[in-house]
mmCIF file of C-alpha atoms in Angstrom:
data_model
loop_
_atom_site.group_PDB
_atom_site.id
_atom_site.type_symbol
_atom_site.label_atom_id
_atom_site.label_comp_id
_atom_site.label_asym_id
_atom_site.label_seq_id
_atom_site.Cartn_x
_atom_site.Cartn_y
_atom_site.Cartn_z
ATOM 1 C CA UNK L 1 0.000 0.000 0.000
ATOM 2 C CA UNK L 2 1.282 3.472 -0.879
ATOM 3 C CA UNK L 3 1.856 5.845 2.020
ATOM 4 C CA UNK L 4 -1.121 8.005 1.172
ATOM 5 C CA UNK L 5 -3.461 7.178 -1.666
ATOM 6 C CA UNK L 6 -6.331 9.186 -3.110
ATOM 7 C CA UNK L 7 -8.626 8.884 -6.099
ATOM 8 C CA UNK L 8 -7.436 11.711 -8.373
ATOM 9 C CA UNK L 9 -10.898 12.273 -9.871
ATOM 10 C CA UNK L 10 -12.047 14.592 -11.216
ATOM 11 C CA UNK L 11 -15.310 14.445 -9.324
ATOM 12 C CA UNK L 12 -17.908 16.442 -11.253
ATOM 13 C CA UNK L 13 -20.739 17.309 -8.892
ATOM 14 C CA UNK L 14 -23.771 19.591 -9.333
ATOM 15 C CA UNK L 15 -24.052 22.542 -7.009
ATOM 16 C CA UNK L 16 -25.951 21.678 -3.852
ATOM 17 C CA UNK L 17 -25.085 17.998 -3.948
ATOM 18 C CA UNK L 18 -23.190 16.026 -1.332
ATOM 19 C CA UNK L 19 -19.833 14.580 -2.281
ATOM 20 C CA UNK L 20 -17.434 12.334 -0.408
ATOM 21 C CA UNK L 21 -13.992 11.007 -1.115
ATOM 22 C CA UNK L 22 -11.613 8.760 0.740
ATOM 23 C CA UNK L 23 -7.944 8.573 1.442
ATOM 24 C CA UNK L 24 -6.067 5.451 2.533
ATOM 25 C CA UNK L 25 -2.806 5.530 4.467
ATOM 26 C CA UNK L 26 -0.183 2.920 5.262
ATOM 27 C CA UNK L 27 1.377 4.136 8.532
ATOM 28 C CA UNK L 28 -0.748 2.532 11.232
ATOM 29 C CA UNK L 29 1.114 4.576 13.883
ATOM 30 C CA UNK L 30 -0.208 7.878 12.530
ATOM 31 C CA UNK L 31 -2.107 9.810 15.174
ATOM 32 C CA UNK L 32 -3.230 12.852 13.269
ATOM 33 C CA UNK L 33 -4.497 13.476 9.791
ATOM 34 C CA UNK L 34 -5.270 16.519 7.741
ATOM 35 C CA UNK L 35 -7.242 17.631 4.742
ATOM 36 C CA UNK L 36 -5.745 20.537 2.833
ATOM 37 C CA UNK L 37 -7.397 22.450 0.046
ATOM 38 C CA UNK L 38 -5.382 23.689 -2.910
ATOM 39 C CA UNK L 39 -6.723 26.042 -5.542
ATOM 40 C CA UNK L 40 -5.152 26.134 -8.986
ATOM 41 C CA UNK L 41 -1.630 27.614 -8.850
ATOM 42 C CA UNK L 42 -1.988 28.436 -5.158
ATOM 43 C CA UNK L 43 -0.485 27.108 -1.964
ATOM 44 C CA UNK L 44 -2.208 24.381 0.066
ATOM 45 C CA UNK L 45 -4.303 25.622 2.971
ATOM 46 C CA UNK L 46 -5.494 23.633 5.949
ATOM 47 C CA UNK L 47 -9.154 22.643 5.711
ATOM 48 C CA UNK L 48 -9.564 20.227 8.608
ATOM 49 C CA UNK L 49 -7.597 18.243 11.155
ATOM 50 C CA UNK L 50 -8.646 14.782 12.336
ATOM 51 C CA UNK L 51 -7.336 13.312 15.586
ATOM 52 C CA UNK L 52 -9.969 10.879 16.811
ATOM 53 C CA UNK L 53 -12.927 9.395 15.029
ATOM 54 C CA UNK L 54 -13.831 12.522 13.147
ATOM 55 C CA UNK L 55 -14.347 16.225 12.952
ATOM 56 C CA UNK L 56 -17.106 18.474 11.652
ATOM 57 C CA UNK L 57 -16.878 22.096 10.545
ATOM 58 C CA UNK L 58 -19.981 23.515 8.951
ATOM 59 C CA UNK L 59 -20.625 21.721 5.669
ATOM 60 C CA UNK L 60 -17.448 19.674 5.970
ATOM 61 C CA UNK L 61 -17.083 16.414 7.868
ATOM 62 C CA UNK L 62 -13.924 14.360 8.131
ATOM 63 C CA UNK L 63 -14.064 10.823 9.482
ATOM 64 C CA UNK L 64 -11.315 8.440 10.486
ATOM 65 C CA UNK L 65 -11.440 4.653 10.312
ATOM 66 C CA UNK L 66 -8.299 3.356 12.014
ATOM 67 C CA UNK L 67 -9.150 -0.313 11.516
ATOM 68 C CA UNK L 68 -9.291 0.096 7.742
ATOM 69 C CA UNK L 69 -6.750 2.921 7.695
ATOM 70 C CA UNK L 70 -8.688 5.484 5.765
ATOM 71 C CA UNK L 71 -10.038 8.939 6.276
ATOM 72 C CA UNK L 72 -12.904 10.481 4.388
ATOM 73 C CA UNK L 73 -14.047 13.989 3.590
ATOM 74 C CA UNK L 74 -17.733 14.747 3.149
ATOM 75 C CA UNK L 75 -18.934 18.038 1.707
ATOM 76 C CA UNK L 76 -22.633 18.821 2.038
ATOM 77 C CA UNK L 77 -24.576 21.414 0.052
ATOM 78 C CA UNK L 78 -21.614 21.950 -2.233
ATOM 79 C CA UNK L 79 -20.855 25.441 -3.528
ATOM 80 C CA UNK L 80 -19.138 26.555 -6.709
ATOM 81 C CA UNK L 81 -16.358 27.875 -4.491
ATOM 82 C CA UNK L 82 -15.663 24.337 -3.248
ATOM 83 C CA UNK L 83 -14.078 23.538 -6.618
ATOM 84 C CA UNK L 84 -10.455 22.760 -5.797
ATOM 85 C CA UNK L 85 -8.030 19.915 -5.236
ATOM 86 C CA UNK L 86 -8.284 18.279 -1.813
ATOM 87 C CA UNK L 87 -5.086 16.858 -0.392
ATOM 88 C CA UNK L 88 -5.000 14.121 2.210
ATOM 89 C CA UNK L 89 -2.020 14.575 4.525
ATOM 90 C CA UNK L 90 -0.424 12.240 7.057
ATOM 91 C CA UNK L 91 2.657 12.941 9.240
ATOM 92 C CA UNK L 92 5.641 10.971 7.962
ATOM 93 C CA UNK L 93 6.799 9.499 11.244
ATOM 94 C CA UNK L 94 3.477 9.330 13.017
ATOM 95 C CA UNK L 95 4.264 12.466 15.012
ATOM 96 C CA UNK L 96 5.209 14.799 12.208
ATOM 97 C CA UNK L 97 8.815 15.443 13.188
ATOM 98 C CA UNK L 98 10.073 14.965 9.661
ATOM 99 C CA UNK L 99 7.354 16.525 7.680
ATOM 100 C CA UNK L 100 4.165 15.435 6.088
ATOM 101 C CA UNK L 101 3.267 12.948 3.393
ATOM 102 C CA UNK L 102 0.793 14.344 0.920
ATOM 103 C CA UNK L 103 -1.559 12.406 -1.236
ATOM 104 C CA UNK L 104 -1.676 13.399 -4.875
ATOM 105 C CA UNK L 105 -5.025 15.052 -4.343
ATOM 106 C CA UNK L 106 -8.613 14.642 -5.462
ATOM 107 C CA UNK L 107 -9.811 17.178 -8.005
ATOM 108 C CA UNK L 108 -13.365 18.397 -7.332
ATOM 109 C CA UNK L 109 -15.402 20.399 -9.825
ATOM 110 C CA UNK L 110 -18.741 21.828 -8.708
ATOM 111 C CA UNK L 111 -20.956 22.545 -11.672
ATOM 112 C CA UNK L 112 -23.745 25.154 -11.724
ATOM 113 C CA UNK A 1 0.393 40.006 8.257
ATOM 114 C CA UNK A 2 3.130 38.488 6.077
ATOM 115 C CA UNK A 3 3.166 34.832 7.255
ATOM 116 C CA UNK A 4 5.517 32.817 5.022
ATOM 117 C CA UNK A 5 7.172 34.795 2.255
ATOM 118 C CA UNK A 6 8.952 33.185 -0.683
ATOM 119 C CA UNK A 7 11.065 34.853 -3.333
ATOM 120 C CA UNK A 8 11.320 34.823 -6.259
ATOM 121 C CA UNK A 9 7.853 33.819 -7.419
ATOM 122 C CA UNK A 10 9.049 32.928 -10.919
ATOM 123 C CA UNK A 11 12.541 32.036 -12.151
ATOM 124 C CA UNK A 12 14.038 30.587 -15.296
ATOM 125 C CA UNK A 13 17.467 29.008 -14.988
ATOM 126 C CA UNK A 14 19.857 27.462 -17.435
ATOM 127 C CA UNK A 15 21.131 23.948 -16.792
ATOM 128 C CA UNK A 16 24.140 24.077 -14.510
ATOM 129 C CA UNK A 17 23.344 27.431 -12.931
ATOM 130 C CA UNK A 18 22.927 27.761 -9.208
ATOM 131 C CA UNK A 19 20.410 29.814 -7.312
ATOM 132 C CA UNK A 20 18.783 30.270 -3.944
ATOM 133 C CA UNK A 21 15.092 30.299 -3.189
ATOM 134 C CA UNK A 22 14.440 32.499 -0.200
ATOM 135 C CA UNK A 23 11.928 31.736 2.527
ATOM 136 C CA UNK A 24 11.145 33.864 5.546
ATOM 137 C CA UNK A 25 8.465 33.634 8.220
ATOM 138 C CA UNK A 26 7.517 36.202 10.824
ATOM 139 C CA UNK A 27 5.518 33.940 13.149
ATOM 140 C CA UNK A 28 8.470 32.766 15.279
ATOM 141 C CA UNK A 29 7.907 29.211 14.089
ATOM 142 C CA UNK A 30 10.531 26.620 14.957
ATOM 143 C CA UNK A 31 9.696 24.162 12.208
ATOM 144 C CA UNK A 32 10.298 24.975 8.551
ATOM 145 C CA UNK A 33 10.377 22.814 5.472
ATOM 146 C CA UNK A 34 10.637 22.835 1.701
ATOM 147 C CA UNK A 35 8.423 20.834 -0.652
ATOM 148 C CA UNK A 36 8.322 20.475 -4.381
ATOM 149 C CA UNK A 37 5.131 19.802 -6.309
ATOM 150 C CA UNK A 38 5.149 18.154 -9.703
ATOM 151 C CA UNK A 39 2.143 17.226 -11.853
ATOM 152 C CA UNK A 40 0.739 13.872 -10.779
ATOM 153 C CA UNK A 41 3.264 13.535 -7.950
ATOM 154 C CA UNK A 42 1.831 15.503 -5.069
ATOM 155 C CA UNK A 43 4.019 17.486 -2.696
ATOM 156 C CA UNK A 44 7.310 15.852 -1.742
ATOM 157 C CA UNK A 45 9.510 16.901 1.169
ATOM 158 C CA UNK A 46 12.999 18.114 0.201
ATOM 159 C CA UNK A 47 14.538 19.305 3.489
ATOM 160 C CA UNK A 48 13.256 20.377 6.857
ATOM 161 C CA UNK A 49 14.465 22.098 10.010
ATOM 162 C CA UNK A 50 13.214 21.780 13.583
ATOM 163 C CA UNK A 51 15.046 24.889 14.738
ATOM 164 C CA UNK A 52 17.923 27.260 14.070
ATOM 165 C CA UNK A 53 21.098 25.349 13.302
ATOM 166 C CA UNK A 54 19.297 22.036 12.721
ATOM 167 C CA UNK A 55 18.407 20.665 9.302
ATOM 168 C CA UNK A 56 17.654 17.233 7.924
ATOM 169 C CA UNK A 57 16.855 15.553 4.640
ATOM 170 C CA UNK A 58 13.407 14.717 3.455
ATOM 171 C CA UNK A 59 12.218 12.436 0.698
ATOM 172 C CA UNK A 60 13.967 14.075 -2.290
ATOM 173 C CA UNK A 61 17.059 15.984 -1.034
ATOM 174 C CA UNK A 62 19.502 15.343 -3.883
ATOM 175 C CA UNK A 63 20.618 18.473 -5.696
ATOM 176 C CA UNK A 64 19.507 20.813 -2.904
ATOM 177 C CA UNK A 65 21.156 22.343 0.149
ATOM 178 C CA UNK A 66 19.621 24.194 3.056
ATOM 179 C CA UNK A 67 20.797 26.070 6.107
ATOM 180 C CA UNK A 68 19.006 27.591 9.093
ATOM 181 C CA UNK A 69 21.118 30.312 10.631
ATOM 182 C CA UNK A 70 18.111 32.165 12.077
ATOM 183 C CA UNK A 71 14.628 31.161 13.178
ATOM 184 C CA UNK A 72 13.093 33.357 10.483
ATOM 185 C CA UNK A 73 14.951 32.244 7.350
ATOM 186 C CA UNK A 74 15.274 28.907 5.583
ATOM 187 C CA UNK A 75 16.814 29.292 2.118
ATOM 188 C CA UNK A 76 16.924 26.465 -0.408
ATOM 189 C CA UNK A 77 19.949 26.308 -2.690
ATOM 190 C CA UNK A 78 20.058 24.576 -6.037
ATOM 191 C CA UNK A 79 23.683 23.683 -6.561
ATOM 192 C CA UNK A 80 23.688 22.931 -10.298
ATOM 193 C CA UNK A 81 20.235 23.194 -11.791
ATOM 194 C CA UNK A 82 18.910 20.348 -13.920
ATOM 195 C CA UNK A 83 15.729 20.161 -16.028
ATOM 196 C CA UNK A 84 14.397 17.562 -13.554
ATOM 197 C CA UNK A 85 14.287 20.337 -10.952
ATOM 198 C CA UNK A 86 11.661 22.220 -12.926
ATOM 199 C CA UNK A 87 8.858 22.350 -10.406
ATOM 200 C CA UNK A 88 6.830 24.470 -8.027
ATOM 201 C CA UNK A 89 8.539 24.885 -4.679
ATOM 202 C CA UNK A 90 6.671 25.573 -1.460
ATOM 203 C CA UNK A 91 8.195 26.659 1.804
ATOM 204 C CA UNK A 92 6.204 25.866 4.937
ATOM 205 C CA UNK A 93 6.410 26.593 8.634
ATOM 206 C CA UNK A 94 4.663 25.625 11.855
ATOM 207 C CA UNK A 95 5.050 26.409 15.544
ATOM 208 C CA UNK A 96 6.546 22.983 16.183
ATOM 209 C CA UNK A 97 6.792 19.643 14.467
ATOM 210 C CA UNK A 98 4.250 17.904 16.680
ATOM 211 C CA UNK A 99 0.869 16.732 15.451
ATOM 212 C CA UNK A 100 -1.849 19.305 15.552
ATOM 213 C CA UNK A 101 0.337 22.213 14.565
ATOM 214 C CA UNK A 102 -1.090 23.998 11.568
ATOM 215 C CA UNK A 103 1.391 24.249 8.732
ATOM 216 C CA UNK A 104 1.430 27.479 6.782
ATOM 217 C CA UNK A 105 2.681 27.538 3.225
ATOM 218 C CA UNK A 106 4.247 30.295 1.223
ATOM 219 C CA UNK A 107 2.701 31.188 -2.116
ATOM 220 C CA UNK A 108 5.168 29.072 -4.056
ATOM 221 C CA UNK A 109 8.097 29.616 -6.381
ATOM 222 C CA UNK A 110 7.740 28.494 -10.002
ATOM 223 C CA UNK A 111 11.109 27.338 -11.298
ATOM 224 C CA UNK A 112 11.879 26.354 -14.872
ATOM 225 C CA UNK A 113 15.262 24.900 -15.805
ATOM 226 C CA UNK A 114 16.050 24.951 -19.516
#
């Protein structure tokens, strides 16, 4: 299994719909996980952190399944502005001392 | 409200030339790192530093040098540029290297080696 694996998409979703995508990771010792959002030709920005079973922030919900080693991101009532690439991120050594491992990203396109 | 500042934003180099990508942060963060992002490859860690005077290699360190003489600055040096180093480079910083620390990225430096 690759360190961090994501479906690259693109996911084409109508505005207002709910969309979810998963990320699998190989380091079973990882304690924290992150979803970053990256707009075209911009830097990644933190969207959500996940430390236990999950986290919710408005329309966004991240869930963690340690047994199956995946995290998911759910976006409800999607907006045009949600169009971006979503990066799944896992600390390299479990604690993050030597940086982060990024997935290749899932490209999301919200269509009017 | 500068955050992480990278310069230059765009650069074209000839094969064999050397250059330095500058990175500075004004948040008093201990942890700084450099990533490169290539199409279809995701971000890959080049070098990182957990504090002034301490640096270490990441996933793809070959062809790059770093130093950390101050907390604020973490320059990345390309010793002899090669076309394979054409990429987008991101500098990042966080308060510490522990989990839960938000990592802030600079706006990126687009480098083309011809």
